[in-house]
XYZ file of C-alpha atoms in Angstrom:
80
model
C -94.566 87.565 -28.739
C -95.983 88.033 -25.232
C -98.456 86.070 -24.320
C -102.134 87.325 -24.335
C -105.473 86.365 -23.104
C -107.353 86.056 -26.035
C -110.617 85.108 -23.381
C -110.583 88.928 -23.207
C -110.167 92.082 -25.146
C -106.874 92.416 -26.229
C -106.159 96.350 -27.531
C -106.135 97.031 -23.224
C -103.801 94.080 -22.238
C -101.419 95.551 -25.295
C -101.821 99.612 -23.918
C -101.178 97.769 -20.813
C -97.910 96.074 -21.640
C -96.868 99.147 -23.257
C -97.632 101.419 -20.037
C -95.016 99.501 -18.335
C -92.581 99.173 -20.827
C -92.591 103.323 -21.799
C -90.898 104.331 -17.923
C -88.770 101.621 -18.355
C -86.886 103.413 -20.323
C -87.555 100.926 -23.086
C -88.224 104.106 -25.487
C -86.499 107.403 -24.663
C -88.388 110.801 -24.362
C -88.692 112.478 -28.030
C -88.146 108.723 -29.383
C -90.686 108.058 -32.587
C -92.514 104.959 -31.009
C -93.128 101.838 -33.135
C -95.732 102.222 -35.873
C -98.853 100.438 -35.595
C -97.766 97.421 -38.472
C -95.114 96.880 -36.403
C -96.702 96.756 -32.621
C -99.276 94.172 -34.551
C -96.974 91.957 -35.835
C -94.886 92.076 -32.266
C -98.036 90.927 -30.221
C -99.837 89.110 -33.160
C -102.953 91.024 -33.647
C -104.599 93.105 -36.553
C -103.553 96.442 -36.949
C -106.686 97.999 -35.859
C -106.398 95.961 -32.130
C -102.942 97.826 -32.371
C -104.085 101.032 -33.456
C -106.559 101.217 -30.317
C -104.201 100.647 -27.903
C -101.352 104.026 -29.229
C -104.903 106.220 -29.261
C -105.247 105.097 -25.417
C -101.778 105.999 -24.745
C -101.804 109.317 -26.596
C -105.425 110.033 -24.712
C -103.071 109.205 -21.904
C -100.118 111.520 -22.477
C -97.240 108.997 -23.311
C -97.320 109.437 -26.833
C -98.056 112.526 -28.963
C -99.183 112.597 -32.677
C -96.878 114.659 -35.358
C -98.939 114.312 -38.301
C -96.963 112.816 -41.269
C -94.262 111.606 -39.077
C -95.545 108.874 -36.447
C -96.248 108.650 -32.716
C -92.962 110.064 -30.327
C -92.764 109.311 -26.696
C -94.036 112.458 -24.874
C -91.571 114.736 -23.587
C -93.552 114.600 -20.044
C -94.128 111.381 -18.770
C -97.698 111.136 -16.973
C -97.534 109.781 -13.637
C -97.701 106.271 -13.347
């Protein structure tokens, strides 16, 4: 679990982490991307701290919706 600053808000230090962990290859273009259970039980948060954190990164462009199926890594990377 990485470590946090729970002093602060924590859904940004999470879209953070996962801003540099995306063009590290960590998840490949097209890949579905962890579902929100999943990124909350990783960092050890609620699902809803989770949840705002994949809506930044879709805002963003590094993840893209399919409805029904999950969040994928975008295709096109924005720059970073």
């Amino acid at each position: 679990m990485p470590d946090l600053d729970r002093s602060r808000n924590l859904w940004p230090q999470i879209a953070d982490d996962l801003r540099k962990r995306l063009p590290a290859g960590e998840w490949a273009p097209g890949e579905r991307f962890p579902g929100t259970v999943a990124l909350a039980a990783h960092y050890g948060v609620a699902q809803a701290t989770t949840q705002k954190a994949v809506v930044a990164l879709r805002s963003e462009g590094w993840l893209r919706l399919e409805v029904g199926q999950g969040n994928f890594v975008s295709e096109a990377q924005p720059d970073h």
